[in-house]
XYZ file of C-alpha atoms in Angstrom:
623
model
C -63.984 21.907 7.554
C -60.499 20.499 8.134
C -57.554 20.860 6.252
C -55.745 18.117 4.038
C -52.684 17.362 2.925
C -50.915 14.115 1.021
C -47.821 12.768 2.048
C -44.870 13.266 -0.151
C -42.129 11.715 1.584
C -41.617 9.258 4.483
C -37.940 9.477 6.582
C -38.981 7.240 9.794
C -40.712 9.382 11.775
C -40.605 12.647 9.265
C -43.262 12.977 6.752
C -42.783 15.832 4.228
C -46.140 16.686 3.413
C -47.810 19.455 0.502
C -50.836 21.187 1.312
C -53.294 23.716 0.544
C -54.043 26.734 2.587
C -52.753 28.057 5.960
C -50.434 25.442 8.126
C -48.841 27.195 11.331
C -45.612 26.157 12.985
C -46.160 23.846 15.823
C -49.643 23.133 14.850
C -51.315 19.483 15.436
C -52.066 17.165 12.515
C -52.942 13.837 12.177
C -51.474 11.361 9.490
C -54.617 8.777 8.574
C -53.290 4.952 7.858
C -56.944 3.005 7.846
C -58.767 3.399 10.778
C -55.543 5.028 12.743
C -54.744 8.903 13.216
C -51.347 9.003 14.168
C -50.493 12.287 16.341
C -47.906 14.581 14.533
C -46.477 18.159 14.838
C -45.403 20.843 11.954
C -42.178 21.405 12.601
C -41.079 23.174 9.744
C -42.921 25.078 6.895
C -41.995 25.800 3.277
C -44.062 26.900 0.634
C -46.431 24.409 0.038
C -44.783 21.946 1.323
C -44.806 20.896 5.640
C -42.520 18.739 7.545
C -44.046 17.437 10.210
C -42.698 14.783 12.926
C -44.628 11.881 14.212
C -45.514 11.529 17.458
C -45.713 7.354 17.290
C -44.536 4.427 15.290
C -44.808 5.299 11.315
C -44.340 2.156 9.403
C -46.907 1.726 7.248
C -47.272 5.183 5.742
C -46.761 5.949 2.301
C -46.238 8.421 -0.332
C -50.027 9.570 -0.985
C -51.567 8.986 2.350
C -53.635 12.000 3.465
C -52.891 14.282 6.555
C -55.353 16.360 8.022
C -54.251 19.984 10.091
C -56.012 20.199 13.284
C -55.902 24.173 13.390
C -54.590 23.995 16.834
C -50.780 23.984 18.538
C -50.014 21.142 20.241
C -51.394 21.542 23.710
C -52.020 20.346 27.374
C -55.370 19.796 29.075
C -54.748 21.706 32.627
C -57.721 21.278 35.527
C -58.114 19.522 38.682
C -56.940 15.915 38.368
C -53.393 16.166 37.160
C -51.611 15.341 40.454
C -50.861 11.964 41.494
C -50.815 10.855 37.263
C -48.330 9.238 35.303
C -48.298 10.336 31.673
C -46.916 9.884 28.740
C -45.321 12.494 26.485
C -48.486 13.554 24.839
C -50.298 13.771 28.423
C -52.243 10.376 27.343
C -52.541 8.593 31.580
C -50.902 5.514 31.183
C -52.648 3.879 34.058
C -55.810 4.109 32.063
C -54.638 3.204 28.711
C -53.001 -0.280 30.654
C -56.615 -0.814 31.999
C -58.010 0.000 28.195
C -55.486 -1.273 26.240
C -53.294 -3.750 28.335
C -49.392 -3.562 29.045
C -48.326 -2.190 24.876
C -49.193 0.912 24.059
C -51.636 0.939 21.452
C -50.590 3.126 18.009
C -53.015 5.911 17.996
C -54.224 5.486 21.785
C -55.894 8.685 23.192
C -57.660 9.065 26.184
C -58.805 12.140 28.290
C -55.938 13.766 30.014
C -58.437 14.540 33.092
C -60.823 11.738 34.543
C -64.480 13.256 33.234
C -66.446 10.799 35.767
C -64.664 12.272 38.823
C -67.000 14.964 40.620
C -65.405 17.738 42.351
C -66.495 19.590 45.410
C -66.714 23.367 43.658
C -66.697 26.329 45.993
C -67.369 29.548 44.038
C -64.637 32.374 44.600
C -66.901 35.008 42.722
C -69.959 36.848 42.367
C -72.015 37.417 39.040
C -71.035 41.052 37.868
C -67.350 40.542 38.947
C -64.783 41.584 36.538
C -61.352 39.251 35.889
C -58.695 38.911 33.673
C -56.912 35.964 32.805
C -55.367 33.697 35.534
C -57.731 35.104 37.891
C -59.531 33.051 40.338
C -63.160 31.639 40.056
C -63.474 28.970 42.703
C -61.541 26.271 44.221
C -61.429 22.615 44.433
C -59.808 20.292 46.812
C -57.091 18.553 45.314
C -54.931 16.129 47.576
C -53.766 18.186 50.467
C -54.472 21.582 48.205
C -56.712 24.146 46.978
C -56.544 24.056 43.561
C -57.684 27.416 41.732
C -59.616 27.198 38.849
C -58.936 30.093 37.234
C -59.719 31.717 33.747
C -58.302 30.567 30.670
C -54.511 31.721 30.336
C -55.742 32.729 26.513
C -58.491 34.863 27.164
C -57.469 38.712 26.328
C -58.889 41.665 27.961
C -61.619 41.835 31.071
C -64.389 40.007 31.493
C -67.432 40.045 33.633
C -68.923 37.048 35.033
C -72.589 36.745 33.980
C -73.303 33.823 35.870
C -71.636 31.585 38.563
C -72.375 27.856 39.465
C -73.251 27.494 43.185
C -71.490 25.265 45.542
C -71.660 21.994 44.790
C -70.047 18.413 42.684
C -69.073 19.404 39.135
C -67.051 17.240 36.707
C -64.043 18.731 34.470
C -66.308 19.175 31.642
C -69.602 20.884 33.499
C -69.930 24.445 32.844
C -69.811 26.097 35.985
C -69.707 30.093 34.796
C -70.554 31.982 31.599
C -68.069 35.179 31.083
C -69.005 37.576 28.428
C -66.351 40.997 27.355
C -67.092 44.296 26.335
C -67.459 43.431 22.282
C -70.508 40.832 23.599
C -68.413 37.912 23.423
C -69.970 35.269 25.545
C -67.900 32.248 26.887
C -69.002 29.301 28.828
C -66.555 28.030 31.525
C -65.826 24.765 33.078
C -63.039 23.206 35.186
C -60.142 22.757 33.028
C -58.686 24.421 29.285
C -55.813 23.943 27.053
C -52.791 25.986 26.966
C -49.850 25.257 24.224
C -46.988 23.523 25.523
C -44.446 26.030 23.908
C -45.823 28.904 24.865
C -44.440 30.122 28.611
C -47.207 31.325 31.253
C -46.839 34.891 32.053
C -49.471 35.768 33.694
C -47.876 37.688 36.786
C -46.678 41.117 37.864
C -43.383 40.857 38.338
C -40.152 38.268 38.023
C -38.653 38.439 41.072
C -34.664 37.178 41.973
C -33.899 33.486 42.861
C -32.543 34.118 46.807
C -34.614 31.836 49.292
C -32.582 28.516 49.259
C -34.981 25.648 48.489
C -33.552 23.466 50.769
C -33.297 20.103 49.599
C -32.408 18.471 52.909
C -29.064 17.203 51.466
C -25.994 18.736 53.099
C -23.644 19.216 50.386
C -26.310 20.826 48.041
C -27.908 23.083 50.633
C -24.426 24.233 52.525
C -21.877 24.230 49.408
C -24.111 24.449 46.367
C -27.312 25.044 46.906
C -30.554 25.777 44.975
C -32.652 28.870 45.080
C -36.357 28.732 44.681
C -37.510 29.518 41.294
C -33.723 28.986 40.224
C -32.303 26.329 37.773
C -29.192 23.636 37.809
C -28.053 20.941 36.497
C -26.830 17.256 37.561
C -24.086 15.963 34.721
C -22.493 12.585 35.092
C -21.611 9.199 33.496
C -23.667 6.292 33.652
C -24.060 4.951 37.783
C -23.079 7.498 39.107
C -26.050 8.027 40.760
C -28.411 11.087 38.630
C -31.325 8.915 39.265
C -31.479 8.420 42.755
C -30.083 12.099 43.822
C -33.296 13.243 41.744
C -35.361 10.896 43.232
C -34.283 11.714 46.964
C -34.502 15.526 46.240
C -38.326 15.325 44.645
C -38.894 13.265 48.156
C -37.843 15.658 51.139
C -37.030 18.772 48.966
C -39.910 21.636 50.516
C -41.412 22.185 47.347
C -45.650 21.715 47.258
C -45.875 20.074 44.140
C -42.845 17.541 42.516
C -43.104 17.247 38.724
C -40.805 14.461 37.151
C -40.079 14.491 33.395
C -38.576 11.109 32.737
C -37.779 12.393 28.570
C -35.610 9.724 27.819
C -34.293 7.639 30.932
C -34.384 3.749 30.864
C -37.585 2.118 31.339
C -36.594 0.168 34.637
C -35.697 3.498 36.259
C -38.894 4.975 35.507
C -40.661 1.890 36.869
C -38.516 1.952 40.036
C -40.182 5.271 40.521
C -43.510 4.601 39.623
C -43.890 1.586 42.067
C -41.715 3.049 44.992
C -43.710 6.319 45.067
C -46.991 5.797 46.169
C -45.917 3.075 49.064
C -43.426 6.170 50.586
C -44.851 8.853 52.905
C -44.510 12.231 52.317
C -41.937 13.919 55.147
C -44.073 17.352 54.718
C -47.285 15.945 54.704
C -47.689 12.673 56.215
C -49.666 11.319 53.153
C -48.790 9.267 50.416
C -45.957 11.052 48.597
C -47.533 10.309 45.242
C -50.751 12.562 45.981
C -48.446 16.103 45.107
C -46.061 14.693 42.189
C -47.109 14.454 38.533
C -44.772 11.788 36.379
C -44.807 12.292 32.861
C -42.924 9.383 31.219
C -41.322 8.991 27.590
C -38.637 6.325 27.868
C -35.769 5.388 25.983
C -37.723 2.555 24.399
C -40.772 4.789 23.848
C -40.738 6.886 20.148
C -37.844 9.002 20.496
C -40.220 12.144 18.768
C -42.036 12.292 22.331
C -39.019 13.097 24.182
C -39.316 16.666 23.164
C -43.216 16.947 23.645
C -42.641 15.259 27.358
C -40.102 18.172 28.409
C -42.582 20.876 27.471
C -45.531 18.634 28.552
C -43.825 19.077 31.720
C -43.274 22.167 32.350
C -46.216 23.610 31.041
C -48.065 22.025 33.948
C -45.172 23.003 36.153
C -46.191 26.538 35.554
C -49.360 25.991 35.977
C -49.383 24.825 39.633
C -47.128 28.166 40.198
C -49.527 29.990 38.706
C -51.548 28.908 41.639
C -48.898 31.057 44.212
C -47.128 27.510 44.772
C -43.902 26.334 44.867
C -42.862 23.828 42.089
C -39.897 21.962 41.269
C -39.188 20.202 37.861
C -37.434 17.703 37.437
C -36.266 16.557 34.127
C -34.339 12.899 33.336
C -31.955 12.870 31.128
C -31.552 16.494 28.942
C -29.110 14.556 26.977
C -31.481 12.210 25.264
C -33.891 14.895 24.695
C -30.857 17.006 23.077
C -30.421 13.914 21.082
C -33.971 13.505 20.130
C -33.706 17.142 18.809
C -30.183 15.514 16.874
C -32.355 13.179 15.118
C -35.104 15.332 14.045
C -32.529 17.780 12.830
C -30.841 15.363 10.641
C -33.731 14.652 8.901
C -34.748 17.843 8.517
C -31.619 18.105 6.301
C -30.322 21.048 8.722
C -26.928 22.355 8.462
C -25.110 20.528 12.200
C -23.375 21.945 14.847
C -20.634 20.208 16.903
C -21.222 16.756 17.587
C -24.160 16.710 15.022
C -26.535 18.213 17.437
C -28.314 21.429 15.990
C -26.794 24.815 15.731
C -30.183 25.914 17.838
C -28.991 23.447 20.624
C -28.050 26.401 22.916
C -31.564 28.850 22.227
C -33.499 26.014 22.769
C -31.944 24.617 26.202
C -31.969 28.092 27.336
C -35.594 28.752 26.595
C -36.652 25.955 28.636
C -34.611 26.619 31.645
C -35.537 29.887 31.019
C -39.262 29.127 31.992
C -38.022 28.985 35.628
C -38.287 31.659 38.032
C -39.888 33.006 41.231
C -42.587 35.386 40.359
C -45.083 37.800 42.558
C -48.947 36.719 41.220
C -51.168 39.648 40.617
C -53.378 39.476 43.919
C -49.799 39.319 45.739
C -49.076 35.468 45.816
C -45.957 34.208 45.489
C -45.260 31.191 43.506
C -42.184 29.510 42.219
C -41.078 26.673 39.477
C -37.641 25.500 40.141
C -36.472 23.173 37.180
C -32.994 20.732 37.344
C -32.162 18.664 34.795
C -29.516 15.642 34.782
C -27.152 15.048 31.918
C -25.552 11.620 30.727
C -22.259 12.952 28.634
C -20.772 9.718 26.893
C -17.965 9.108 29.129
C -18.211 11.698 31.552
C -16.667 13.809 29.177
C -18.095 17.663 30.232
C -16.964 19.828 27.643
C -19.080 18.013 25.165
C -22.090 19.881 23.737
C -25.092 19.575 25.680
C -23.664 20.072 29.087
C -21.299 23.192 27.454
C -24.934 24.601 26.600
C -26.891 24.203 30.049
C -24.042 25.283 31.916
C -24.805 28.726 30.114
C -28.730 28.613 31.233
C -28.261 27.620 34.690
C -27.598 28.712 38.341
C -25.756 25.873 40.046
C -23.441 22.781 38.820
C -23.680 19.532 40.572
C -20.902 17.549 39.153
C -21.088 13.711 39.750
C -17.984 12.016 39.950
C -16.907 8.863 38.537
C -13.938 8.808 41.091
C -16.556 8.916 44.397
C -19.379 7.041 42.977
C -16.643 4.300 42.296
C -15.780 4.669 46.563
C -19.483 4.469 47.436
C -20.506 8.193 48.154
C -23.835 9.778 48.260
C -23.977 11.808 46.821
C -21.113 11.353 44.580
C -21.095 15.335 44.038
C -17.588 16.814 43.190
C -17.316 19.439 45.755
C -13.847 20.922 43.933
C -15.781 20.878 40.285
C -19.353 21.693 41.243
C -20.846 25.575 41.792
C -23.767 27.636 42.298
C -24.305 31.220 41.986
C -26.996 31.392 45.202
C -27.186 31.827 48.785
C -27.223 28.927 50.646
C -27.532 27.985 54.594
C -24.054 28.588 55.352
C -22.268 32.136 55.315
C -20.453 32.169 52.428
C -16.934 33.654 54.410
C -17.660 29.999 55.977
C -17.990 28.768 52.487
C -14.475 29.791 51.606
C -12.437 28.715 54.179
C -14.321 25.657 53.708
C -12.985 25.186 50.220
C -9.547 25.951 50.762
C -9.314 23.044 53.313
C -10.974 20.934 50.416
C -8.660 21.905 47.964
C -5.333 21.750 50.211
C -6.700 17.960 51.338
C -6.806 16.950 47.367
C -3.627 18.798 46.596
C -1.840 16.950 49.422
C -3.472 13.485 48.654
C -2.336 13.796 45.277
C 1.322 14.219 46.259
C 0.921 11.422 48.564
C 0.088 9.052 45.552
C 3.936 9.934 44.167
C 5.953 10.260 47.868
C 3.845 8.243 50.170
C 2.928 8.769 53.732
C 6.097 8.954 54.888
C 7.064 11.663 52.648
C 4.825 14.235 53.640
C 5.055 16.350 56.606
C 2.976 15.616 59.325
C 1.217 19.121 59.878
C 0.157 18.494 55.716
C -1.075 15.153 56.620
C -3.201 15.990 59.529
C -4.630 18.841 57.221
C -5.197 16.110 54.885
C -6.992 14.088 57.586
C -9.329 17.049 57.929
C -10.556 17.394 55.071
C -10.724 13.279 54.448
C -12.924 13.651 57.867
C -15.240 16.166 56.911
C -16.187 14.544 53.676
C -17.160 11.677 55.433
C -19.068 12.481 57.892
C -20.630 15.950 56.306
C -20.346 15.648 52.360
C -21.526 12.258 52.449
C -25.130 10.823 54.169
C -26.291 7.390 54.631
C -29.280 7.082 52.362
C -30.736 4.044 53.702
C -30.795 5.690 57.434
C -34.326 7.327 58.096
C -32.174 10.414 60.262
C -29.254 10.580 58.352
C -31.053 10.597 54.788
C -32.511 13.721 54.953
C -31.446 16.618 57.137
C -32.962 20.155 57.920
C -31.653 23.047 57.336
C -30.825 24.014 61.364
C -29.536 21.113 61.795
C -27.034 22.236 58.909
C -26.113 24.941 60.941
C -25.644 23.234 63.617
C -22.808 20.383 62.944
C -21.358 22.463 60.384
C -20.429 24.826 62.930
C -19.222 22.462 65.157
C -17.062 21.330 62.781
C -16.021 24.331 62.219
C -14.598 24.843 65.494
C -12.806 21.488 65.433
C -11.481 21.468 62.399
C -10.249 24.629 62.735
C -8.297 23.739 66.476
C -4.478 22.492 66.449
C -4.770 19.135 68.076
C -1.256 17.755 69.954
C -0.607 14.816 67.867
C 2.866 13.304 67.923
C 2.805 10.794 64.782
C 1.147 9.992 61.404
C -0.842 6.867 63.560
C -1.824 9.302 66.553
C -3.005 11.474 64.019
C -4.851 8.658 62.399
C -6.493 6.968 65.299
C -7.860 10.389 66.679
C -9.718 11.468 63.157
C -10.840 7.774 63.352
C -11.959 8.029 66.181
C -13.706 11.738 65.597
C -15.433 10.201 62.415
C -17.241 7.893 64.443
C -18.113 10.321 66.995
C -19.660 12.015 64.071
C -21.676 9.749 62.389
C -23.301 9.085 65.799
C -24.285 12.661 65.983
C -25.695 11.756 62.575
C -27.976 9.452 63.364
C -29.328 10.584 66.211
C -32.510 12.619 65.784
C -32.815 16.302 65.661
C -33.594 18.156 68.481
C -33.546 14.609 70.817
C -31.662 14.095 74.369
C -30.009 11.673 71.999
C -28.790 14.478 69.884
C -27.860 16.624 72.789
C -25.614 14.424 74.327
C -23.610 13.072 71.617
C -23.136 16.589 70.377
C -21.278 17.227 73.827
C -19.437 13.993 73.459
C -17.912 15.135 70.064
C -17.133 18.401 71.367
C -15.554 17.044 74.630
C -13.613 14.210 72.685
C -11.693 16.907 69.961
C -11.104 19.632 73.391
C -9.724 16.278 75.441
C -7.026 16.042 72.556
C -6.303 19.916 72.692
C -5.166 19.731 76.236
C -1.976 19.747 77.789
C 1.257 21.562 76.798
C -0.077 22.647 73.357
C -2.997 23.678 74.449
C -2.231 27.279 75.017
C -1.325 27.767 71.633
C -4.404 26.485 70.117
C -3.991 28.493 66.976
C -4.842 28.259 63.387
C -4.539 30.530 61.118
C -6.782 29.093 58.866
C -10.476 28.574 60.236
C -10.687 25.254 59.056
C -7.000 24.329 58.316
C -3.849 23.912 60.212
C -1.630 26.463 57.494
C 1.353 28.179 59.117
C 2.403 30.165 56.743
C 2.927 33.989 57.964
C 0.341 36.000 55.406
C -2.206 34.105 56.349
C -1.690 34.034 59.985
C -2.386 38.008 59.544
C -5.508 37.691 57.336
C -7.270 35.269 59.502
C -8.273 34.669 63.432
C -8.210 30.948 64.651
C -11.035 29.330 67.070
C -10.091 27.836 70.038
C -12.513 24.675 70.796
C -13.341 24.469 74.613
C -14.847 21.852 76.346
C -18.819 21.668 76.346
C -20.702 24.167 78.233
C -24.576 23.887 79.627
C -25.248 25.956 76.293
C -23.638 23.442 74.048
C -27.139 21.410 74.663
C -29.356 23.682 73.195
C -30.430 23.024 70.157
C -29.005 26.397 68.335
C -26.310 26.328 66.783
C -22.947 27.471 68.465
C -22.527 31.274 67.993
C -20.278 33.832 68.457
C -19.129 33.249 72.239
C -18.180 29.869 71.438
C -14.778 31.543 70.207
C -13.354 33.217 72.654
C-alpha cells in the first residue's frame, strides 16, 4: 500500500510535506493535483516533516493536497534502445512525447524510457547452470554499430545461477528472457533492461586504473598542449560567445570515443536545437554512419523547470557508466555546470540553508567533485577495458574565473581549457588561452617539446605587450622576429579552420608531424635585415602553412607542400648567416648566454627524399 503525506507548505517548486512512516532521502514521490501526479524528489528529511522538490511546474498546489512516496530512489531505465534518443531530465524521449503530446510539454507527461514495441535480435551468452554476479554478461543485442551486453542487474547481491535461458531469437525490453535464482531460493525473472538510481555510481569492476592514453580529440591545441586522457575529466570556462558550445559540439563529433553522451542541464534552447537537427544529417568520421546512431542527448533547457537541471546531470551520467560498463569508451559531455550549480543555488535557498560565497551552497564543492568524480578508466572483471571521460563547460558572469563554481571544478578536474574573450573577439577556434589553460596528462607531443613551446608563447605575449606602449619601432628586431614566431605558430597551429573538411579535424600523426616541422623552423635563425623583411617572410611562411593544412593526410598533395614549407624557411637560412644557424632556444631566437649552455639549436636543411614520407621528421633531421 503506498505511503501518504499532505502538503504543508508551497515555496515554487518546494513543497514541505508531513508524513507518516518511513521516507528515504532521494526517494520518488508524487504530489496529486486532480487527475495529475507531478514527479518530485525528497530532498531533505526532518522528523515528520519532508521537503521535497518538484520535478515540473507547481502552481496549483496547495496547503492540504496529498503526496504519495513511491518507495523507490529516483532512477533510470537502462537496456537496449537508449542510443540515438533525446531526453529530457527525467529520461521521458521527447521525440515521442512531441508525437503524443505535440510541441509543449505536457505537466505530468511520462512515457517509457525504452521503446517496448521494438524487437531485438537476442543471442544468448550463457548456459542454464551458469553462475554470475552482477554486471555479468547474459547475451547480446545489436545496437547501432555495437554489441550491447545485457547484463545482470547492477543491484543484485551475491551469485546467482541461471535456471533457464531464452534461445536465440526477437525479444522486446520487457520479455523475460532468463530466470536466475541464489543460494537462499530467491528466484528472479530477467528481461532486457532494469533500473539503477541516478545517484548512486556503478562500481562494478576490478580495478580503477590511471587516466594516461590521450583521448585524442582531433583538435591540435587540446591534444598537443592540453590534452585529455581517457577516463579523465576537464573543464571548458568562458563568457558568453566565446565559443563552449561549438568546441563541445566539434569534440563529441571526431573525438575517438564509441559512445558521445551530451547533457544539455541548462544551455539555451536554440543551442540545444542546433544540435538536435544538425546531428543526425552529419556522418560519423569513425564510422561512416549517421553520427546520431552512438550519442544519447539528454536535454533540460534554460526555459525548461530549473529542478530538472540537477536530475539531467545525473540522468546523464548514470547511462554514461553504463555503456562503460560494457568495456567501452564514453565521453560526457555536460552544458553549462554553471546553471546546474545555480539550480542547486535555488533549491538551497529555499531550503532555508545557511549560503556560501555568492549564495551558492556550502556543499557546492562535495557535490561538483562527486560527479566528476564518477569518471575514470577502469579494468571490467572478465578483463575489458572501458572508460567514461566527462568535461563540463562553465558560463562565469563576465568571464570572471575566480568566482565560485569554476574555483570548485578546477579542484575536481584534470585539464583547464580557458576560453578567451580577447581571441574569440579576433575570430579564433578555438579561442583556448594557451598561457591560462593546463592539463595534468600526457599528450601527443613530448612534453620537453611542450616547454620550449611555452616559453616562445610567453616571450611572444610579453613582447607584444611592450609593443602596445613603445611601438614597432621601439623594439629590437631579434624580439620582434621572436614575436613573429610565436604570432605564426598560433595561426597556423593553435588555430583550425572549422568550416574546412581537412583542416577541422586532425589526427594525431599528423600532430606529430607539422608540429615537428615547426619545430625545426621556428627554432632556425633566419637572415632578415628589417622589421618588413621579417614581416613579409612569416607572411609568407603562414601561408605556406595553411596550405599544408588543407591538404589531406597522407596525400601527394600533402607530401609536396610539406617539402615546399621546408624548402621556403631553409631558402631564407642561406647565405652568409647560414653557418651560424644557431638558437639557443629550440623554438626561440634568445641570445642570452645561460641559455645558450642549457639548450642545443636545430639547424633546418633543405628537404631530403625522406622529408616525403609520411613520418614525422626524427632525430637525423638535426644534424
Amino acid at each position: 500500500m503506498p505511503r501518504t503525506g499532505t502538503i504543508v507548505g508551497v515555496n515554487g517548486n518546494h513543497l514541505a510535506v508531513e508524513f507518516a512512516g518511513a521516507v528515504t532521502q532521494n526517494e520518488v514521490a508524487y504530489a496529486l493535483l486532480d487527475t495529475l501526479r507531478l514527479k518530485a524528489e525528497v530532498v531533505r528529511v526532518r522528523g515528520r516533516r519532508a521537503d521535497l522538490q518538484v520535478f515540473e511546474d507547481s502552481s496549483g498546489l496547495r496547503v492540504g493536497d496529498p503526496v504519495e512516496f513511491t518507495g523507490e530512489l529516483l532512477s533510470v531505465e537502462l537496456g537496449p534502445g537508449l542510443l540515438g534518443q533525446l531526453y529530457e531530465g527525467l529520461q521521458n524521449p521527447l521525440h515521442a512525447l512531441a508525437e503524443r503530446d505535440g510541441f509543449f510539454l505536457r505537466r505530468g507527461a511520462v512515457l517509457p524510457a525504452l521503446d517496448e514495441t521494438r524487437r531485438w535480435p537476442f543471442a544468448p551468452a550463457v548456459k542454464p547452470g551458469t553462475v554470475v554476479a552482477a554486471g555479468d554478461t547474459l547475451g547480446t543485442v545489436p545496437e547501432g554499430g555495437f554489441r550491447h551486453r545485457i547484463m545482470l542487474p547492477f543491484h543484485l547481491r551475491g551469485r546467482w545461477r541461471i535456471a533457464e535461458m531464452a534461445t536465440p531469437g526477437e525479444f522486446r525490453v520487457r520479455d523475460p528472457i532468463a530466470v536466475v535464482h541464489d543460494d537462499d531460493g530467491h528466484e528472479l525473472t530477467l528481461s532486457l533492461s532494469f533500473r539503477w538510481p541516478v545517484k548512486q555510481a556503478i562500481r562494478l569492476y576490478r580495478e580503477r586504473l590511471a587516466p594516461t592514453d590521450p583521448l585524442i580529440t582531433q583538435i591540435r591545441i587540446i591534444d598537443s598542449l592540453f590534452p585529455v586522457a581517457r577516463g579523465g575529466t576537464y573543464c571548458i570556462p568562458g563568457p558568453f560567445g566565446a565559443g563552449k558550445t561549438l568546441l563541445q559540439q566539434l569534440t563529441s563529433r571526431f573525438a575517438q570515443a564509441d559512445i558521445v553522451i551530451i547533457a544539455a542541464c541548462g544551455e539555451r534552447a536554440g543551442e540545444v536545437v542546433e544540435t538536435i537537427r544538425d546531428f543526425p544529417r552529419l556522418t560519423d568520421p569513425l564510422t561512416g554512419r549517421t553520427l546520431m546512431e552512438r550519442t544519447i542527448v539528454v536535454a533540460n533547457t534554460s526555459s525548461m523547470p530549473v529542478a530538472a537541471r540537477e536530475a539531467s546531470v545525473y540522468t546523464a551520467v548514470t547511462m554514461a557508466e553504463y555503456y562503460r560498463q560494457m568495456g567501452l569508451h564514453v565521453l560526457l559531455l555536460a552544458d553549462s555546470t554553471s546553471r546546474w550549480a545555480q539550480a542547486m543555488r535555488e533549491r538551497s535557498g529555499r531550503l532555508e540553508e545557511i549560503p556560501g560565497e555568492e549564495a551558492f551552497p556550502a556543499y557546492l564543492e562535495s557535490v561538483i567533485a562527486d560527479f566528476y568524480e564518477r569518471a575514470g578508466c577502469v579494468r571490467l572483471r572478465d578483463g575489458r577495458i572501458g572508460s567514461l571521460t566527462i568535461g563540463g563547460t562553465i558560463s562565469p558572469a563576465g568571464g570572471n574565473f575566480d568566482e565560485p563554481v569554476t574555483r570548485a571544478t578546477l579542484k575536481a578536474v584534470g585539464a583547464f581549457h580557458a576560453l578567451s574573450r580577447e581571441r574569440a573577439d579576433a575570430r579564433c577556434y578555438p579561442a583556448v588561452d594557451p598561457l591560462e589553460s593546463w592539463s595534468r596528462y600526457p599528450g601527443v607531443i613530448p612534453a620537453d617539446q611542450l616547454r620550449h613551446l611555452r616559453r616562445l608563447l610567453t616571450k611572444a605575449h610579453e613582447i607584444g605587450q611592450m609593443m602596445k606602449v613603445v611601438g614597432e619601432e621601439g623594439t629590437p628586431l631579434a624580439d620582434f622576429i621572436l614575436y613573429l614566431k610565436g604570432e605564426c605558430f598560433d595561426a597556423v597551429y593553435l588555430q583550425q579552420n572549422a568550416f574546412d573538411p581537412v583542416d577541422a579535424a586532425t589526427p594525431a600523426a599528423r600532430q606529430q608531424c607539422v608540429f615537428a616541422l615547426l619545430e625545426d623552423i621556428l627554432g632556425a635563425r633566419f637572415v632578415l635585415g628589417s622589421r618588413d623583411e621579417a614581416r613579409e617572410f612569416f607572411q609568407r611562411l603562414r601561408l605556406h602553412v595553411l596550405e599544408l593544412n588543407r591538404a589531406p593526410w597522407e596525400s601527394e598533395a600533402f607530401a609536396e607542400q610539406f617539402r615546399r614549407v621546408r624548402e621556403f624557411a631553409a631558402g631564407q637560412c642561406e647565405g652568409e648567416g647560414a653557418s651560424a644557424s644557431v638558437c639557443p632556444l629550440r623554438l626561440a631566437l634568445v641570445e642570452t648566454p645561460l641559455e645558450a649552455e642549457i639548450y642545443r639549436a636545430p639547424r633546418i636543411k633543405p628537404a631530403t627524399k625522406a622529408d616525403l614520407t609520411m613520418r614525422p621528421p626524427d632525430e637525423t633531421d638535426h644534424p
